[in-house]
PDB file of C-alpha atoms in Angstrom:
ATOM      1  CA  MET L   1    -135.127 -58.143-302.463  1.00  0.00           C
ATOM      2  CA  ALA L   2    -136.473 -54.625-300.996  1.00  0.00           C
ATOM      3  CA  LYS L   3    -140.050 -53.927-303.121  1.00  0.00           C
ATOM      4  CA  ARG L   4    -139.518 -50.992-304.729  1.00  0.00           C
ATOM      5  CA  LEU L   5    -141.408 -47.809-304.132  1.00  0.00           C
ATOM      6  CA  LEU L   6    -141.201 -44.347-306.739  1.00  0.00           C
ATOM      7  CA  ASP L   7    -143.333 -42.325-305.325  1.00  0.00           C
ATOM      8  CA  ARG L   8    -141.114 -40.286-303.625  1.00  0.00           C
ATOM      9  CA  ILE L   9    -137.513 -39.741-303.840  1.00  0.00           C
ATOM     10  CA  LEU L  10    -135.943 -38.873-299.643  1.00  0.00           C
ATOM     11  CA  VAL L  11    -133.636 -35.960-300.131  1.00  0.00           C
ATOM     12  CA  VAL L  12    -131.084 -36.325-297.293  1.00  0.00           C
ATOM     13  CA  ASP L  13    -128.484 -33.941-296.527  1.00  0.00           C
ATOM     14  CA  VAL L  14    -125.942 -34.278-293.765  1.00  0.00           C
ATOM     15  CA  GLU L  15    -123.655 -32.282-291.234  1.00  0.00           C
ATOM     16  CA  ALA L  16    -120.942 -33.791-289.580  1.00  0.00           C
ATOM     17  CA  THR L  17    -118.341 -32.708-287.149  1.00  0.00           C
ATOM     18  CA  CYS L  18    -115.568 -30.647-288.332  1.00  0.00           C
ATOM     19  CA  TRP L  19    -112.343 -27.945-287.702  1.00  0.00           C
ATOM     20  CA  ASP L  20    -110.482 -26.568-289.781  1.00  0.00           C
ATOM     21  CA  GLY L  21    -108.002 -27.748-290.650  1.00  0.00           C
ATOM     22  CA  PRO L  22    -107.163 -31.925-290.384  1.00  0.00           C
ATOM     23  CA  VAL L  23    -108.508 -34.536-288.366  1.00  0.00           C
ATOM     24  CA  PRO L  24    -107.513 -33.862-284.043  1.00  0.00           C
ATOM     25  CA  GLU L  25    -105.979 -36.700-282.793  1.00  0.00           C
ATOM     26  CA  GLY L  26    -108.263 -39.315-281.013  1.00  0.00           C
ATOM     27  CA  GLN L  27    -111.284 -38.432-282.874  1.00  0.00           C
ATOM     28  CA  ALA L  28    -113.335 -39.018-286.270  1.00  0.00           C
ATOM     29  CA  ASN L  29    -116.113 -37.236-288.752  1.00  0.00           C
ATOM     30  CA  ASP L  30    -119.174 -38.559-287.032  1.00  0.00           C
ATOM     31  CA  ILE L  31    -123.104 -37.710-288.588  1.00  0.00           C
ATOM     32  CA  ILE L  32    -124.559 -34.760-286.215  1.00  0.00           C
ATOM     33  CA  GLU L  33    -127.347 -33.812-288.495  1.00  0.00           C
ATOM     34  CA  ILE L  34    -129.499 -35.958-290.664  1.00  0.00           C
ATOM     35  CA  GLY L  35    -131.391 -33.433-293.393  1.00  0.00           C
ATOM     36  CA  ILE L  36    -135.080 -35.194-295.375  1.00  0.00           C
ATOM     37  CA  ALA L  37    -137.173 -33.767-297.370  1.00  0.00           C
ATOM     38  CA  VAL L  38    -139.584 -35.729-299.262  1.00  0.00           C
ATOM     39  CA  LEU L  39    -140.183 -34.999-302.889  1.00  0.00           C
ATOM     40  CA  ASP L  40    -143.710 -36.608-303.933  1.00  0.00           C
ATOM     41  CA  VAL L  41    -142.746 -37.973-307.724  1.00  0.00           C
ATOM     42  CA  ALA L  42    -146.434 -36.905-309.032  1.00  0.00           C
ATOM     43  CA  THR L  43    -145.976 -34.089-308.654  1.00  0.00           C
ATOM     44  CA  ALA L  44    -142.805 -32.477-308.739  1.00  0.00           C
ATOM     45  CA  GLU L  45    -143.186 -30.702-304.997  1.00  0.00           C
ATOM     46  CA  ARG L  46    -141.876 -31.294-301.731  1.00  0.00           C
ATOM     47  CA  VAL L  47    -144.464 -32.294-299.317  1.00  0.00           C
ATOM     48  CA  ASP L  48    -142.522 -32.946-296.311  1.00  0.00           C
ATOM     49  CA  ARG L  49    -139.276 -32.061-293.633  1.00  0.00           C
ATOM     50  CA  ARG L  50    -137.009 -32.542-291.014  1.00  0.00           C
ATOM     51  CA  GLY L  51    -134.384 -33.170-289.303  1.00  0.00           C
ATOM     52  CA  ILE L  52    -133.095 -35.547-286.744  1.00  0.00           C
ATOM     53  CA  ILE L  53    -130.627 -33.836-284.383  1.00  0.00           C
ATOM     54  CA  VAL L  54    -127.661 -36.778-284.169  1.00  0.00           C
ATOM     55  CA  ARG L  55    -125.276 -37.165-280.231  1.00  0.00           C
ATOM     56  CA  PRO L  56    -121.589 -37.578-281.538  1.00  0.00           C
ATOM     57  CA  GLU L  57    -120.039 -40.962-280.839  1.00  0.00           C
ATOM     58  CA  ARG L  58    -116.327 -39.997-280.836  1.00  0.00           C
ATOM     59  CA  SER L  59    -116.197 -36.290-281.924  1.00  0.00           C
ATOM     60  CA  SER L  60    -117.431 -33.010-281.167  1.00  0.00           C
ATOM     61  CA  VAL L  61    -118.429 -30.036-282.150  1.00  0.00           C
ATOM     62  CA  SER L  62    -115.693 -27.920-282.336  1.00  0.00           C
ATOM     63  CA  PRO L  63    -115.572 -23.875-283.046  1.00  0.00           C
ATOM     64  CA  PHE L  64    -115.490 -23.677-286.750  1.00  0.00           C
ATOM     65  CA  CYS L  65    -117.537 -25.995-286.988  1.00  0.00           C
ATOM     66  CA  THR L  66    -120.625 -24.489-285.023  1.00  0.00           C
ATOM     67  CA  GLU L  67    -120.272 -21.358-286.977  1.00  0.00           C
ATOM     68  CA  LEU L  68    -120.843 -23.314-290.495  1.00  0.00           C
ATOM     69  CA  THR L  69    -124.075 -25.380-288.957  1.00  0.00           C
ATOM     70  CA  THR L  70    -124.929 -23.372-285.814  1.00  0.00           C
ATOM     71  CA  LEU L  71    -124.832 -25.602-284.006  1.00  0.00           C
ATOM     72  CA  THR L  72    -123.486 -26.542-280.785  1.00  0.00           C
ATOM     73  CA  GLN L  73    -122.190 -29.124-278.635  1.00  0.00           C
ATOM     74  CA  GLU L  74    -125.308 -28.948-276.610  1.00  0.00           C
ATOM     75  CA  ASP L  75    -127.695 -29.226-278.767  1.00  0.00           C
ATOM     76  CA  VAL L  76    -125.990 -32.933-280.614  1.00  0.00           C
ATOM     77  CA  ASP L  77    -125.387 -32.997-277.090  1.00  0.00           C
ATOM     78  CA  ALA L  78    -129.591 -33.406-276.493  1.00  0.00           C
ATOM     79  CA  GLY L  79    -129.758 -35.541-280.176  1.00  0.00           C
ATOM     80  CA  ILE L  80    -131.013 -39.559-280.672  1.00  0.00           C
ATOM     81  CA  SER L  81    -127.564 -42.100-281.391  1.00  0.00           C
ATOM     82  CA  PHE L  82    -126.596 -42.726-284.832  1.00  0.00           C
ATOM     83  CA  ALA L  83    -128.317 -46.279-284.432  1.00  0.00           C
ATOM     84  CA  GLU L  84    -131.573 -44.627-283.376  1.00  0.00           C
ATOM     85  CA  ALA L  85    -131.524 -42.384-285.921  1.00  0.00           C
ATOM     86  CA  CYS L  86    -130.680 -45.293-288.767  1.00  0.00           C
ATOM     87  CA  ALA L  87    -133.710 -46.983-288.055  1.00  0.00           C
ATOM     88  CA  ILE L  88    -135.822 -43.377-287.862  1.00  0.00           C
ATOM     89  CA  LEU L  89    -134.917 -43.801-291.596  1.00  0.00           C
ATOM     90  CA  ARG L  90    -135.536 -46.907-292.324  1.00  0.00           C
ATOM     91  CA  THR L  91    -138.389 -47.481-290.306  1.00  0.00           C
ATOM     92  CA  GLU L  92    -140.481 -43.970-290.827  1.00  0.00           C
ATOM     93  CA  TYR L  93    -139.340 -43.052-293.809  1.00  0.00           C
ATOM     94  CA  ARG L  94    -138.737 -46.151-295.771  1.00  0.00           C
ATOM     95  CA  ALA L  95    -135.366 -45.703-297.614  1.00  0.00           C
ATOM     96  CA  HIS L  96    -134.157 -48.855-297.723  1.00  0.00           C
ATOM     97  CA  GLU L  97    -136.913 -49.060-300.189  1.00  0.00           C
ATOM     98  CA  ARG L  98    -137.740 -45.348-301.936  1.00  0.00           C
ATOM     99  CA  VAL L  99    -134.776 -43.893-303.977  1.00  0.00           C
ATOM    100  CA  TRP L 100    -132.509 -41.136-302.173  1.00  0.00           C
ATOM    101  CA  ALA L 101    -130.682 -38.097-302.558  1.00  0.00           C
ATOM    102  CA  SER L 102    -127.432 -36.158-301.788  1.00  0.00           C
ATOM    103  CA  TRP L 103    -125.790 -33.174-303.661  1.00  0.00           C
ATOM    104  CA  GLY L 104    -123.163 -34.852-304.396  1.00  0.00           C
ATOM    105  CA  GLU L 105    -121.411 -38.197-302.806  1.00  0.00           C
ATOM    106  CA  TYR L 106    -120.011 -36.951-299.239  1.00  0.00           C
ATOM    107  CA  ASP L 107    -123.795 -37.627-297.753  1.00  0.00           C
ATOM    108  CA  ARG L 108    -124.024 -41.289-299.012  1.00  0.00           C
ATOM    109  CA  GLN L 109    -120.138 -42.404-297.829  1.00  0.00           C
ATOM    110  CA  GLN L 110    -119.655 -40.750-294.543  1.00  0.00           C
ATOM    111  CA  PHE L 111    -123.077 -42.489-294.003  1.00  0.00           C
ATOM    112  CA  GLU L 112    -121.208 -46.225-295.111  1.00  0.00           C
ATOM    113  CA  ARG L 113    -118.210 -44.459-293.242  1.00  0.00           C
ATOM    114  CA  GLN L 114    -120.284 -44.244-289.974  1.00  0.00           C
ATOM    115  CA  CYS L 115    -122.357 -47.076-290.424  1.00  0.00           C
ATOM    116  CA  ALA L 116    -119.230 -49.638-290.926  1.00  0.00           C
ATOM    117  CA  ALA L 117    -117.148 -48.037-287.794  1.00  0.00           C
ATOM    118  CA  LEU L 118    -120.379 -47.875-285.845  1.00  0.00           C
ATOM    119  CA  GLY L 119    -121.803 -51.031-286.818  1.00  0.00           C
ATOM    120  CA  VAL L 120    -124.760 -49.885-287.355  1.00  0.00           C
ATOM    121  CA  PRO L 121    -126.967 -50.866-290.239  1.00  0.00           C
ATOM    122  CA  TYR L 122    -126.780 -48.801-293.206  1.00  0.00           C
ATOM    123  CA  PRO L 123    -130.334 -47.697-293.434  1.00  0.00           C
ATOM    124  CA  PHE L 124    -130.360 -46.805-297.483  1.00  0.00           C
ATOM    125  CA  GLY L 125    -131.104 -49.035-300.188  1.00  0.00           C
ATOM    126  CA  THR L 126    -128.533 -49.330-303.626  1.00  0.00           C
ATOM    127  CA  ARG L 127    -130.379 -46.294-305.153  1.00  0.00           C
ATOM    128  CA  HIS L 128    -128.638 -43.317-304.775  1.00  0.00           C
ATOM    129  CA  LEU L 129    -129.096 -40.528-306.857  1.00  0.00           C
ATOM    130  CA  ASN L 130    -126.119 -37.840-307.035  1.00  0.00           C
ATOM    131  CA  ALA L 131    -127.744 -34.885-307.244  1.00  0.00           C
ATOM    132  CA  LYS L 132    -125.198 -32.520-308.167  1.00  0.00           C
ATOM    133  CA  THR L 133    -124.484 -34.704-311.054  1.00  0.00           C
ATOM    134  CA  LEU L 134    -128.103 -34.611-312.596  1.00  0.00           C
ATOM    135  CA  TYR L 135    -129.101 -31.168-312.139  1.00  0.00           C
ATOM    136  CA  SER L 136    -125.757 -30.475-313.608  1.00  0.00           C
ATOM    137  CA  LEU L 137    -125.902 -32.597-317.231  1.00  0.00           C
ATOM    138  CA  ALA L 138    -129.616 -31.281-316.845  1.00  0.00           C
ATOM    139  CA  ARG L 139    -128.668 -27.644-317.275  1.00  0.00           C
ATOM    140  CA  ALA L 140    -125.473 -28.175-319.829  1.00  0.00           C
ATOM    141  CA  LEU L 141    -123.067 -26.771-317.478  1.00  0.00           C
ATOM    142  CA  PRO L 142    -119.473 -26.749-317.703  1.00  0.00           C
ATOM    143  CA  ARG L 143    -118.660 -28.160-314.462  1.00  0.00           C
ATOM    144  CA  GLU L 144    -121.211 -29.347-311.360  1.00  0.00           C
ATOM    145  CA  PRO L 145    -121.792 -26.526-308.882  1.00  0.00           C
ATOM    146  CA  GLY L 146    -121.984 -26.496-305.216  1.00  0.00           C
ATOM    147  CA  MET L 147    -126.318 -26.524-303.856  1.00  0.00           C
ATOM    148  CA  ALA L 148    -126.211 -22.541-303.292  1.00  0.00           C
ATOM    149  CA  GLY L 149    -124.418 -21.716-307.397  1.00  0.00           C
ATOM    150  CA  ALA L 150    -126.892 -24.211-307.992  1.00  0.00           C
ATOM    151  CA  LEU L 151    -129.742 -22.573-306.900  1.00  0.00           C
ATOM    152  CA  ALA L 152    -128.341 -18.911-307.287  1.00  0.00           C
ATOM    153  CA  ASP L 153    -128.363 -20.810-311.348  1.00  0.00           C
ATOM    154  CA  ALA L 154    -131.950 -21.549-311.259  1.00  0.00           C
ATOM    155  CA  GLY L 155    -133.688 -18.763-309.815  1.00  0.00           C
ATOM    156  CA  LEU L 156    -134.662 -20.248-306.669  1.00  0.00           C
ATOM    157  CA  PRO L 157    -133.690 -18.115-302.774  1.00  0.00           C
ATOM    158  CA  LEU L 158    -131.971 -20.073-300.572  1.00  0.00           C
ATOM    159  CA  GLU L 159    -134.145 -21.585-297.787  1.00  0.00           C
ATOM    160  CA  GLY L 160    -133.508 -20.982-294.492  1.00  0.00           C
ATOM    161  CA  THR L 161    -129.707 -21.579-292.981  1.00  0.00           C
ATOM    162  CA  HIS L 162    -126.368 -23.153-296.015  1.00  0.00           C
ATOM    163  CA  HIS L 163    -125.166 -25.643-293.928  1.00  0.00           C
ATOM    164  CA  ARG L 164    -127.776 -27.492-291.863  1.00  0.00           C
ATOM    165  CA  GLY L 165    -128.697 -30.120-293.389  1.00  0.00           C
ATOM    166  CA  VAL L 166    -132.204 -29.708-293.249  1.00  0.00           C
ATOM    167  CA  ASP L 167    -132.660 -26.197-294.765  1.00  0.00           C
ATOM    168  CA  ASP L 168    -130.129 -28.567-297.540  1.00  0.00           C
ATOM    169  CA  ALA L 169    -131.889 -30.786-297.912  1.00  0.00           C
ATOM    170  CA  TRP L 170    -135.050 -28.901-298.683  1.00  0.00           C
ATOM    171  CA  ASN L 171    -133.048 -26.914-300.883  1.00  0.00           C
ATOM    172  CA  ILE L 172    -131.993 -29.853-303.008  1.00  0.00           C
ATOM    173  CA  ALA L 173    -135.607 -31.039-303.007  1.00  0.00           C
ATOM    174  CA  ALA L 174    -136.774 -27.901-304.676  1.00  0.00           C
ATOM    175  CA  LEU L 175    -134.008 -27.746-307.699  1.00  0.00           C
ATOM    176  CA  LEU L 176    -134.808 -31.600-308.220  1.00  0.00           C
ATOM    177  CA  GLY L 177    -138.477 -31.414-308.182  1.00  0.00           C
ATOM    178  CA  GLY L 178    -138.077 -28.327-310.767  1.00  0.00           C
ATOM    179  CA  LEU L 179    -135.942 -30.901-312.372  1.00  0.00           C
ATOM    180  CA  LEU L 180    -138.541 -34.066-312.794  1.00  0.00           C
ATOM    181  CA  ALA L 181    -141.119 -30.577-313.877  1.00  0.00           C
ATOM    182  CA  ALA L 182    -139.298 -29.711-316.233  1.00  0.00           C
ATOM    183  CA  GLY L 183    -138.844 -33.284-317.709  1.00  0.00           C
ATOM    184  CA  ARG L 184    -142.245 -33.116-318.111  1.00  0.00           C
ATOM    185  CA  SER L 185    -143.619 -30.091-320.058  1.00  0.00           C
TER     186      SER L 185
END
């Protein structure tokens, strides 16, 4: 069993190939960006951020996807393989030993599906934190808001570009940091 590290939370947000409508025949949703923000548990401060551009293996970037994420086919063609990106999560971030969080279940499920489809070892341990549910429960909200709605609810600005993994992870980490700090006061 992997050692459990509770010093930092890895906040992850992925962007994947997408279309304005159903997935075209012969293609599948591929992760094209992994945004990582590191949240120090002791201080509730965001201490690091990174965006990893991933080259899709089963699809291409549609005009709709570029409009949503700002990422182009040329951007992702210069990225690294999904297997390399997962290896970075394990070796540089020790993702298999740390709690990791995302806004909802999509990111976790997309990693699970893509790892299984491509035969890539899953880079995380079993301790996934659904920040969307946690935020909603902590704030006694009647429903789970999107990330931008939660930022507005918390009185925080949306930093960067919405639907860019690196920026969304940074913003989610701000929301989690606020919950950690509020729990201590």
